[in-house]
Every structure is written in structure tokens, then in C-alpha cells.
Short mmCIF file of C-alpha atoms and ligand atoms in Angstrom, two decimals:
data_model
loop_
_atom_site.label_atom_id
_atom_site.label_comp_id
_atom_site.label_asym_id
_atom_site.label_seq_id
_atom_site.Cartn_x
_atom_site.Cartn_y
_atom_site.Cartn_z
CA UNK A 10 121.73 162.76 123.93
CA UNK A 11 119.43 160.61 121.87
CA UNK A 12 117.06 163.49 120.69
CA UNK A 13 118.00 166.40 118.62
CA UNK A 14 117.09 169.47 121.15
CA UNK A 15 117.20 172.03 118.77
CA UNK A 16 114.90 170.23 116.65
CA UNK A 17 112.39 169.86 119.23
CA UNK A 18 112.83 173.29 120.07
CA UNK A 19 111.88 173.86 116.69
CA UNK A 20 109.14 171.93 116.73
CA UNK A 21 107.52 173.44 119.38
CA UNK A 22 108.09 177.26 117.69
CA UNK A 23 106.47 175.82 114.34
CA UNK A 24 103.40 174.14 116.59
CA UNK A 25 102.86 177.49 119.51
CA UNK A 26 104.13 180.21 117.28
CA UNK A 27 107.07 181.25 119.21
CA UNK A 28 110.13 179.30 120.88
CA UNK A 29 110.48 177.59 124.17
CA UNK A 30 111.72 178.86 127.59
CA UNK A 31 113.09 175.86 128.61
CA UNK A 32 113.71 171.96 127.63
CA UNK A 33 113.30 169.42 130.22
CA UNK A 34 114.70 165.70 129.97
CA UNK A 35 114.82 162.17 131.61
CA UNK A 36 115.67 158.84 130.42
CA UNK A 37 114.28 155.31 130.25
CA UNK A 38 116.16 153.01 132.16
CA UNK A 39 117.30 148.99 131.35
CA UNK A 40 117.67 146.73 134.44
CA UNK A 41 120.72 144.44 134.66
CA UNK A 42 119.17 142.29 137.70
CA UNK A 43 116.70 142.33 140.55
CA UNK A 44 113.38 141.86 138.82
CA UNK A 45 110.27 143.08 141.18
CA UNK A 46 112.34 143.53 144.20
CA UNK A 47 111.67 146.98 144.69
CA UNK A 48 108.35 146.54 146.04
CA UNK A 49 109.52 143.71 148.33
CA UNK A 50 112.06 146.16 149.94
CA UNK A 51 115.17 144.61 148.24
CA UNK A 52 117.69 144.95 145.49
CA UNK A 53 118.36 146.72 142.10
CA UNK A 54 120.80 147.36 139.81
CA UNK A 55 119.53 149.15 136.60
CA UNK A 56 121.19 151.84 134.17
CA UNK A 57 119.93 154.63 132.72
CA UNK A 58 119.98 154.38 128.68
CA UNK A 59 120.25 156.68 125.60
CA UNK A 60 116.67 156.90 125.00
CA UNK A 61 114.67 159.59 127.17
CA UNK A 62 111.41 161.91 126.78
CA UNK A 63 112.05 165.46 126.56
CA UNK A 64 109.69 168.29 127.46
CA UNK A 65 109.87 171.85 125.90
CA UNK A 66 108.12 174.36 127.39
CA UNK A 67 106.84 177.98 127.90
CA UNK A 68 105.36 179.61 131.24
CA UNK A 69 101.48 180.80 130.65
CA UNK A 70 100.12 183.42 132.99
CA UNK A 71 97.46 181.50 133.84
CA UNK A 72 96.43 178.06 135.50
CA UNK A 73 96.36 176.27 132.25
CA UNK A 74 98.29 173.11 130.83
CA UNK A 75 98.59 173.41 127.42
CA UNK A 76 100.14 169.98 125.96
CA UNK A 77 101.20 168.61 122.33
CA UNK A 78 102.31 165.19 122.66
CA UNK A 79 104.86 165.20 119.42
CA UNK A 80 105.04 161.30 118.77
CA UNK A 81 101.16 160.96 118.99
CA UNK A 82 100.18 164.32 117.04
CA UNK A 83 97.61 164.68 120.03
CA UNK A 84 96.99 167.87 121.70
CA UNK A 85 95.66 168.16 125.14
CA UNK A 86 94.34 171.19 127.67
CA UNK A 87 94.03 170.51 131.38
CA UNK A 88 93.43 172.97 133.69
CA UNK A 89 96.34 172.90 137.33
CA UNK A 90 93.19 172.86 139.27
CA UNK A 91 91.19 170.27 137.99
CA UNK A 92 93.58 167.11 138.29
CA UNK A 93 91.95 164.37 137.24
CA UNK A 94 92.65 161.15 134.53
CA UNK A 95 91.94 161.13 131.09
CA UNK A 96 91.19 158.45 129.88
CA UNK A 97 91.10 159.43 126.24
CA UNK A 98 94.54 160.59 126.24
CA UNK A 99 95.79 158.68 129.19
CA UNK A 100 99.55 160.41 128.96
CA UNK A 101 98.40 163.74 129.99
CA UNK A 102 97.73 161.66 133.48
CA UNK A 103 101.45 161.34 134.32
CA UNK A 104 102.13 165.22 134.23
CA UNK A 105 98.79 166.00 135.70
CA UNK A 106 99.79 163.12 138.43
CA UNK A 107 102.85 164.93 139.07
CA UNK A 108 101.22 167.69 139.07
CA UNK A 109 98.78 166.37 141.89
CA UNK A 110 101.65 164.70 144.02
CA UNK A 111 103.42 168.85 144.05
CA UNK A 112 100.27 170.46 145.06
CA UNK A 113 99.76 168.23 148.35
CA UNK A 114 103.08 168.97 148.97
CA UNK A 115 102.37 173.09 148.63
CA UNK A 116 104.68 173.78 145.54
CA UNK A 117 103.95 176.78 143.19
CA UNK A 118 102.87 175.48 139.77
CA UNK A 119 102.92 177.17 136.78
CA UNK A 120 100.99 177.01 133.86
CA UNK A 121 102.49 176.05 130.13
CA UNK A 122 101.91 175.31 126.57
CA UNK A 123 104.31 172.44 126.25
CA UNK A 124 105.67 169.69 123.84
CA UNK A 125 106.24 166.15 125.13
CA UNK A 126 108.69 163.80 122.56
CA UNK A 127 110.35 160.69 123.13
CA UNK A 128 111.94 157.96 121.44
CA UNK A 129 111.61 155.78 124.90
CA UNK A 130 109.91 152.48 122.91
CA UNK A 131 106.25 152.69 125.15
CA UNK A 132 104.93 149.79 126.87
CA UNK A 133 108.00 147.43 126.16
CA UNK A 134 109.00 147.82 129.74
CA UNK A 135 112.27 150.45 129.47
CA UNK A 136 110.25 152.63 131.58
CA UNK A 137 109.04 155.57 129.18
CA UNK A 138 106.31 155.90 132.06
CA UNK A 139 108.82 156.82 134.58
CA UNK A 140 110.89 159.34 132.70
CA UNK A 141 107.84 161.27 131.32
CA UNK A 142 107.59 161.64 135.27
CA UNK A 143 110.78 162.84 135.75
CA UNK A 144 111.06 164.69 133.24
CA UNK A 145 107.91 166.51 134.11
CA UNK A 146 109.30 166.97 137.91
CA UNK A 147 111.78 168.66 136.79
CA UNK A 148 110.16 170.70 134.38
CA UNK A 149 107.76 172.15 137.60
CA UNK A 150 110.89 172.58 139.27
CA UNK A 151 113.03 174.78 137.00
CA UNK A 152 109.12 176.87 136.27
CA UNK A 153 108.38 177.37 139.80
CA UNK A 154 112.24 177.67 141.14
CA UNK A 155 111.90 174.85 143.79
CA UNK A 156 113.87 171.73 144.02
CA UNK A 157 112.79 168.06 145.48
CA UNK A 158 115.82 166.90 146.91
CA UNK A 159 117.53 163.28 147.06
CA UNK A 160 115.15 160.36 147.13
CA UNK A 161 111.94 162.28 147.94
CA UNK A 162 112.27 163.35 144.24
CA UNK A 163 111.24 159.64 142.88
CA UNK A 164 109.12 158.88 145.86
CA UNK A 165 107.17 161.05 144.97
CA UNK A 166 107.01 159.29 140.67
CA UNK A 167 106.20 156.28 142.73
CA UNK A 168 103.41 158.12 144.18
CA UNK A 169 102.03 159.20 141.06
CA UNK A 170 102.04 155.41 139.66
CA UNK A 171 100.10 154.34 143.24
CA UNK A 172 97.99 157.10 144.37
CA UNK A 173 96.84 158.71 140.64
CA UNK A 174 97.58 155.66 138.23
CA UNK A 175 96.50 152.90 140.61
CA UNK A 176 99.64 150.59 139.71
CA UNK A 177 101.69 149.21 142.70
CA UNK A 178 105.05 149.48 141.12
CA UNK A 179 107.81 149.79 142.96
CA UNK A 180 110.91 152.68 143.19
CA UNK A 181 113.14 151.63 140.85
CA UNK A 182 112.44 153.02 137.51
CA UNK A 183 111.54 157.08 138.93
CA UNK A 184 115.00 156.43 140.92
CA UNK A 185 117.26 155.35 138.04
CA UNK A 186 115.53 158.26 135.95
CA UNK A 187 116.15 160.71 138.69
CA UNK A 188 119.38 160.03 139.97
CA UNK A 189 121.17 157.87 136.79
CA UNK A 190 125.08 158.90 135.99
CA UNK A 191 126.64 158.77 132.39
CA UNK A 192 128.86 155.80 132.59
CA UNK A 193 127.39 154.03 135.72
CA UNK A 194 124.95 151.54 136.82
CA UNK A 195 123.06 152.00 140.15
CA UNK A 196 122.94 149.63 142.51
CA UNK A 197 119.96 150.52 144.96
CA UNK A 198 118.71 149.64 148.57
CA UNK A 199 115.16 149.76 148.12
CA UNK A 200 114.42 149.78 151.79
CA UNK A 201 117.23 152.53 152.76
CA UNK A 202 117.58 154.46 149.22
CA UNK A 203 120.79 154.17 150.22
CA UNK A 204 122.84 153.53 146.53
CA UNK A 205 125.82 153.09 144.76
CA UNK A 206 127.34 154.18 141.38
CA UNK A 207 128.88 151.13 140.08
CA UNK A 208 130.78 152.01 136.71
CA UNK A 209 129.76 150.29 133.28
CA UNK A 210 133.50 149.57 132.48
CA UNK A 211 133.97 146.01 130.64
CA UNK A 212 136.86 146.08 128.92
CA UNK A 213 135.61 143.87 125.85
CA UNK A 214 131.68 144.02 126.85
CA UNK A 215 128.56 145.96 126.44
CA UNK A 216 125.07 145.54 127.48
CA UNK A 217 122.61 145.13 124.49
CA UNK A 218 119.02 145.15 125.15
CA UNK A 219 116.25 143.46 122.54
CA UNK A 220 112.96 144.18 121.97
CA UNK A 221 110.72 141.50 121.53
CA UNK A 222 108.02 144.45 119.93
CA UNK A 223 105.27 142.71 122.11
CA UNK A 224 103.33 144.26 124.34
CA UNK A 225 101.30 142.62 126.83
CA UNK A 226 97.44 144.52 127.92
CA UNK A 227 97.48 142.37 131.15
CA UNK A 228 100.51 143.77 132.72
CA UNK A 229 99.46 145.74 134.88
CA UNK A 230 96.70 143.66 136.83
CA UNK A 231 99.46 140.86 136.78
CA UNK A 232 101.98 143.00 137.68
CA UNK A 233 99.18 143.69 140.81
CA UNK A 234 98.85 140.02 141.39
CA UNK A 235 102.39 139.61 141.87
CA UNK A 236 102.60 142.25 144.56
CA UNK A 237 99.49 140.13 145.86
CA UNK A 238 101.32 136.90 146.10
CA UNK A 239 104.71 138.81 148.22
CA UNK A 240 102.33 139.78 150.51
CA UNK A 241 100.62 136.55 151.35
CA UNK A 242 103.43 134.94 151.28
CA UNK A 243 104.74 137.51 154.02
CA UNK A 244 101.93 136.95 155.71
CA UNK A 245 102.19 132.93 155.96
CA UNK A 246 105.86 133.32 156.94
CA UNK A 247 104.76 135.80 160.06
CA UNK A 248 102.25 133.80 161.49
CA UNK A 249 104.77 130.40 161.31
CA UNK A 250 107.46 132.41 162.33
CA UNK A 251 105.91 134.84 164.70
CA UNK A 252 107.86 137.34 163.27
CA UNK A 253 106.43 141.18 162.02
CA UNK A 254 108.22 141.72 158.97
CA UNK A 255 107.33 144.38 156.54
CA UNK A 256 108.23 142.66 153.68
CA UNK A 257 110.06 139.82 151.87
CA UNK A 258 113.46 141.46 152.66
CA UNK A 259 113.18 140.40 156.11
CA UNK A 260 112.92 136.74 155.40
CA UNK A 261 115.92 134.53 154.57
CA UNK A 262 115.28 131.69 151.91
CA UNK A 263 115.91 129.36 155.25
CA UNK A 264 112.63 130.94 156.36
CA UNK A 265 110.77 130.41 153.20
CA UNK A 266 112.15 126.81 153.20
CA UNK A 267 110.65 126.41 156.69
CA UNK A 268 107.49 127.54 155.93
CA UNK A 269 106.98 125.62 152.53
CA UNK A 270 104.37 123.68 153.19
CA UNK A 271 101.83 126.43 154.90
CA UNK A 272 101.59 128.04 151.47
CA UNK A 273 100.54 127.37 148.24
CA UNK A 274 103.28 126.51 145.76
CA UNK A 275 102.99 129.81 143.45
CA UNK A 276 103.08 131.67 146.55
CA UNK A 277 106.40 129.60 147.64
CA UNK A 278 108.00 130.34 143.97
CA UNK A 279 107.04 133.98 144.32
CA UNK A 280 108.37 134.44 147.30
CA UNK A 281 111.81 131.85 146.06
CA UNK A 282 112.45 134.21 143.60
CA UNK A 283 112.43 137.66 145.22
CA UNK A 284 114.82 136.28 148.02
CA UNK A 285 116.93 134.41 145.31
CA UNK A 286 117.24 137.68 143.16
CA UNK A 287 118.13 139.62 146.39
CA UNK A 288 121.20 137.46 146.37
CA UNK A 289 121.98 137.20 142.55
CA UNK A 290 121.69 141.21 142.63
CA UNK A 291 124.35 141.74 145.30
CA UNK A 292 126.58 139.17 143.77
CA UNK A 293 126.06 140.77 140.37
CA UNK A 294 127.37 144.11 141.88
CA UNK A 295 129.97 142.40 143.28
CA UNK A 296 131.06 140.86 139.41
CA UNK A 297 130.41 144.39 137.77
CA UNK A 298 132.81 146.23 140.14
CA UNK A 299 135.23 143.51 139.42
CA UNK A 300 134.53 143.38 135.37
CA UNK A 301 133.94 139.40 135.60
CA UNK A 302 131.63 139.01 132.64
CA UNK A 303 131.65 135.62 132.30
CA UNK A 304 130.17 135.54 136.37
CA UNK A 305 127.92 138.39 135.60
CA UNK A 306 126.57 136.88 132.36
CA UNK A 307 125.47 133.65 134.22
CA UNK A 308 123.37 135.48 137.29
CA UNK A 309 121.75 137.00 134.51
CA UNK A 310 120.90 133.47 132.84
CA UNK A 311 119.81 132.62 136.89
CA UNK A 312 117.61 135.81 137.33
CA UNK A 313 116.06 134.93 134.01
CA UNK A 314 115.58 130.70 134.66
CA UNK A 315 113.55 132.16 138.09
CA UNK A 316 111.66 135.21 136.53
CA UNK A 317 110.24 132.25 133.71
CA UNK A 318 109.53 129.59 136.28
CA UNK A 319 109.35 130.92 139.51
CA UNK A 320 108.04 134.21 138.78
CA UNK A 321 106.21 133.52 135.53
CA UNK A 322 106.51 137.16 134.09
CA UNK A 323 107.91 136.15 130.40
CA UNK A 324 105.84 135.13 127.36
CA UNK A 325 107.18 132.83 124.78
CA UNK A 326 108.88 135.80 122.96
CA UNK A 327 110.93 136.58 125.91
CA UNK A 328 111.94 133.27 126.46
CA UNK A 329 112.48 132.74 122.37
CA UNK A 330 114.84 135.85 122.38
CA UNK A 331 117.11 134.74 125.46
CA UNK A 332 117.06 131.37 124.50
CA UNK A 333 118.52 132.47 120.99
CA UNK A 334 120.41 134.96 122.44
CA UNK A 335 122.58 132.51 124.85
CA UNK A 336 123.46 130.20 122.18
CA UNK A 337 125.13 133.00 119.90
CA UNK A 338 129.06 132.62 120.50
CA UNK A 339 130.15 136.63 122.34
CA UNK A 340 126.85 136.22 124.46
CA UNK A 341 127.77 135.77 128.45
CA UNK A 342 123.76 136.06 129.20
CA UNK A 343 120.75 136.71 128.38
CA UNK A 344 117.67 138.10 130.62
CA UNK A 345 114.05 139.00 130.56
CA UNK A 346 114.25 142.95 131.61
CA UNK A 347 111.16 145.45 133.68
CA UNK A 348 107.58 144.28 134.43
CA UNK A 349 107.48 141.27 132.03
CA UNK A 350 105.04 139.94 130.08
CA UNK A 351 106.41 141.20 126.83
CA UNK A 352 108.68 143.83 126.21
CA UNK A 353 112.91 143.89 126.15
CA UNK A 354 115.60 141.69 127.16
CA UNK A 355 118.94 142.45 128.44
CA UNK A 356 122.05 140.82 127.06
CA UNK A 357 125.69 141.21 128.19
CA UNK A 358 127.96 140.60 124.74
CA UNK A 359 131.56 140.48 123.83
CA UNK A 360 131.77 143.95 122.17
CA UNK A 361 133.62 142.46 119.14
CA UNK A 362 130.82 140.09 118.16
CA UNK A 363 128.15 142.47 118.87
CA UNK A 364 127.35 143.41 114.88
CA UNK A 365 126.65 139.80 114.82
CA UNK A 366 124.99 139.01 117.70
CA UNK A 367 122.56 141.25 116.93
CA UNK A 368 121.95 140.44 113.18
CA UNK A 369 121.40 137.31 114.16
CA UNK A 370 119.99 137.30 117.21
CA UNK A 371 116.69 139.47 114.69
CA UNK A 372 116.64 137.13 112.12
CA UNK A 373 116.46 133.75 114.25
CA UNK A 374 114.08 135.57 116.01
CA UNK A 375 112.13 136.90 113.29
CA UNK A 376 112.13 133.16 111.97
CA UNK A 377 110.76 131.87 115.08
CA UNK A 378 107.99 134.30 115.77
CA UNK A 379 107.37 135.87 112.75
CA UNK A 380 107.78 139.48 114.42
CA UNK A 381 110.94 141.87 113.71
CA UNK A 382 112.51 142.67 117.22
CA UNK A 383 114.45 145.74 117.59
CA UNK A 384 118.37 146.09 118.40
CA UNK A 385 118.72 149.07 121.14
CA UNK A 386 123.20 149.35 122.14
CA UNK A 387 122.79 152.04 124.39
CA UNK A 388 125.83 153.09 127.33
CA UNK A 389 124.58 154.36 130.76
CA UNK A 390 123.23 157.55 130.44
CA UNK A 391 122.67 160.52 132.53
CA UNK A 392 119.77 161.34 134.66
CA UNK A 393 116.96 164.07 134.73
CA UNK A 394 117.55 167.47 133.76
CA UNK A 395 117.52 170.56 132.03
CA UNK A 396 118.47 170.37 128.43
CA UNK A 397 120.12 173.00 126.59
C1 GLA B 18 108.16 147.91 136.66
C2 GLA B 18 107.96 148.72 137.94
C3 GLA B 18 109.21 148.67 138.83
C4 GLA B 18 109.68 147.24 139.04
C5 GLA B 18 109.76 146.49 137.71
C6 GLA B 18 110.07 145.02 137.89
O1 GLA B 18 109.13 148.50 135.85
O2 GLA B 18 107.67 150.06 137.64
O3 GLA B 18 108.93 149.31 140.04
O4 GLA B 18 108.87 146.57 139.96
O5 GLA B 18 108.55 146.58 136.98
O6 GLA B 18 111.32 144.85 138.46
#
């Protein structure tokens, strides 16, 4: 548990007056491989880590939201029948999105004075966005004494990020919030939902992530663009193929190959590396389950070489922390991590060196950029839930 809950229950007595009824909490999530493959109907294997959000709360009797966001100091009222954005304090619009998403589906909600905190780093792609969903889903659950069962339960934070927030993200980071274990990665079948604990269990490793502490504006209308470029790509590989598929999980990179020439060559690198990360992520299951490190360590270098050229979702602080990262001795590999275009990297390091690793791995990168990156050594952590 990464935040104290009876402090934040605390909190929320000193800021309503009286104590919570409840505490609410999901985690942000670090992906090991299979960078925007979710949307494309194809692999993932992320963990859930020991940061999260955490939502105290207290029924009302009425239709109202009353909401103190903790780390901003901001307080917000929003009524359970009026959902719309705001775009002054644009994280009220993830509860009130979830809050949208439950009423088409005919849920009771319930009006509450509530506390948001989290020590999820925002906007440096560890998915704080995602576990303020989850953490509000579950929230309406325990209030209104319902319960969204099995995958339907992220579908429907994926819906809140399409439909209400207009971003076409893909499954991964509501399902790793949702359904995490302590101890385990998950490797997940984007198309089926179908997924797989696979334990964290290195006997001399541990997965460190790095924050680069820069945020890109541009994400998400790049992030867009990428979904963009998968689908015209699709589309090229249909007509030369006359084939129907859905997505790029139904093309082989012997399809793309064929079809090289019809399309232009971002499109063909877009589409090279969402089939080639299909493949790294099922062989990087394979070396988890098996504890192979070393193997592991260089899909991750792969995934990363094809996210920077292929993809084109790093920045040169990305690429300046793997690059430093790799040639530290105790590192087995070093990846860009979520969205892209700023943000955290993922490193898989001989637990003996990792002290180290990551004192140097700040200051060489401090030198280089002239910005202080953060260290975050976190095991696999649960998923959503009630707290305390
Ligand atoms: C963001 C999205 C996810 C996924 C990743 C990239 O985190 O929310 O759905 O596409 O980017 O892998």
C-alpha cells in the first residue's frame, strides 16, 4: 500500500467535518512490452505498481458530487444529473465519465462528498488516468451495492476515455487497474480479454521504472494519429489482400511485407511495429514464465529500437534514459513505457546492482538533460478495491 489510509481518512474528517464511510483504491500500472497494441487487437503484458489513487468517501442524500482533489487543493461540485466536462478542473471529468458510462447502463448512483489523493506521477504515462477510473468504479459500486463483473468492468474505463474524454486509447491500462494481482504480471488478449497471471519471480531481478519528468502536451492528438495510421494501413492491406480484417491482429508481417509498396512508408513502420511487438510480447511471456532475464531484457531493447524508429513515440529524453540505462553493468534492458512522448521507462536490473543503477542512471541523466528524473522500484501490486 503506497498511501497511508488512515491518513487520508484523516484528511478527509479535517476537510468535511466528519470521517469517511468508505476508501476506495486502484493502481497505476507499468508495461513490460506491447506498446499500442491494445487498440490494434493484440498483445500486453503490464503490471500493476505500488503507486495508486485512493478515494474516500461519504454517501449524501442527495444527487450531488461533492469532490476535494487532495494533491491539487481544488474543490469541485457536480451535480449526477448534469454530466458534462470541465474544463477548468478537467479531473472531475473521469468520475463524472464514469459516472455517465453507469447511468446508460441503469446503475443506482449515489451522491458523495469525497476526497481524491494519489501519488500516481500524472501525465508521465503510468496511467494515473486509468486508476482514478477504477478507483471511482468501484467506489459507485460498493455506494450503490452493484458489481460490474469480469472484463465489462474496464470496458467500460475504456469507454469513458472514448465516448466522454474523446481519446482512442486502448484496454490495457483500465484492465491492469481492474484486474492486477500482487506478485504477477498480466499478460492480456486484447481481442478475447482472455488473460494470464504470469508471476514477477526473478530470482536476482527487478523491474525499475524511470521517469524522465517530461511531459509531452501533444500526446494525445499523436497518440490519435497513431490509431490513424493502424487503420489505413488495415485498410491498404484489405483491399491488396481482399481480406476483411478488423484490425492489425489479423495480418501477419508476411502480409505487411506483401503489401509494402501500396502504402506510405510511416504507414508500413506503423503497421511493422504493432505486428513485430505482437511477437516480442508473446515471446516475452514465454521468458518471464521461464525467469530468462537475459532473453527478456533484450525484447525489451527490441520493443524499444521499434517504438523510436518505427513507431516514433519517444523524445530525446526517453531515448537519453534507455540509452544510459543499457550501458550500466546489472541492466538486461531498457524500454520506453505507455503512450510515449515523454514520460517513464521500464528497466529490468540485476537486483544487486540496483542502488547503483539507479544513482547513476539520475546523475548521467541529469548531466545530459539538465532535468532530475525520478527512481520509482515498485513490485506488482494488487488491483482495484476497497481499502480498509
Ligand atoms: C496509453 C493507452 C493504452 C495503450 C498505451 C500504449 O496508455 O491508454 O490503451 O494504448 O498508451 O501502449
Amino acid at each position: 500500500m503506497s498511501i497511508d489510509i488512515s491518513q487520508a481518512k484523516n484528511d478527509f474528517k479535517v476537510h468535511f467535518g466528519f470521517a469517511p464511510e468508505l476508501v476506495s483504491r486502484a493502481p497505476g500500472r507499468v508495461n513490460i512490452i506491447g506498446e499500442h497494441t491494445d487498440y490494434n487487437h493484440g498483445f500486453v503484458l503490464p503490471m500493476a505498481i505500488e503507486r495508486e489513487t485512493l478515494i474516500a468517501a461519504r454517501r449524501r442524500g442527495d444527487r450531488t458530487l461533492n469532490a476535494f482533489a487532495a494533491n491539487l487543493g481544488a474543490s469541485v461540485e457536480a451535480s449526477l444529473d448534469n454530466r458534462v466536462r470541465d474544463p477548468r478542473n478537467s479531473w472531475i471529468d473521469y468520475v463524472l465519465g464514469v459516472a455517465d458510462e453507469l447511468a446508460k447502463l441503469d446503475k443506482p448512483l449515489t451522491g458523495a462528498d469525497l476526497m481524491i489523493v494519489g501519488d500516481v506521477p500524472i501525465g508521465c504515462g503510468l496511467s494515473s488516468s486509468a486508476s482514478l477510473e477504477m478507483a471511482t468504479l468501484t467506489l459507485f459500486e460498493a455506494l450503490g451495492g452493484f458489481k460490474i463483473e469480469g472484463a465489462e468492468a474496464p470496458k467500460l474505463g475504456q469507454r469513458v476515455e472514448n465516448c466522454f474524454l474523446g481519446l482512442n486509447t486502448g484496454i490495457m491500462d483500465q484492465f491492469i487497474s481492474r484486474m492486477g494481482k500482487r506478485g504477477h504480471a498480466l499478460f492480456l488478449d486484447c481481442r478475447s480479454h482472455a488473460y494470464e497471471l504470469v508471476p514477477v519471480a526473478f530470482a536476482t531481478a527487478k523491474f525499475a521504472i524511470a521517469n524522465t519528468c517530461v511531459s509531452r502536451g501533444l500526446t494525445s492528438s499523436k497518440y490519435n494519429e497513431r490509431v490513424n495510421e493502424c487503420a489505413e494501413a488495415r485498410a491498404v492491406m484489405n483491399a491488396q489482400l481482399e481480406r476483411d480484417g478488423t484490425h492489425l491482429r489479423d495480418f501477419s508481417m508476411d502480409d505487411l511485407n506483401a503489401c509494402r509498396s501500396a502504402m506510405p512508408d510511416n504507414v508500413f513502420r506503423r503497421a511493422r511495429h504493432v505486428i513485430g511487438d505482437n511477437a516480442r510480447t508473446l515471446a516475452a511471456c514465454g521468458a518471464m514464465r521461464a525467469g530468462q532475464t537475459a532473453a527478456l531484457g533484450k525484447l525489451m531493447n527490441d520493443g524499444d529500437a521499434s517504438c523510436r524508429e518505427d513507431y516514433e513515440i519517444t523524445c530525446p529524453e526517453l531515448d537519453a534514459m534507455t540509452a544510459i540505462a543499457r550501458a550500466i553493468p546489472g541492466c538486461h534492458g531498457a524500454r520506453m513505457t505507455g503512450a510515449g512522448f515523454g514520460g517513464c521507462t521500464v528497466n529490468l536490473v540485476e537486483t544487486n546492482t540496483l542502488d547503483q543503477f539507479g544513482e547513476r542512471l539520475m546523475a548521467e541523466y541529469t548531466a545530459h538533460t539538465g532535468i532530475e528524473g525520478e527512481m520509482i522500484v515498485s513490485s506488482p501490486a494488487e488491483g482495484a478495491g476497497l481499502a480498509g
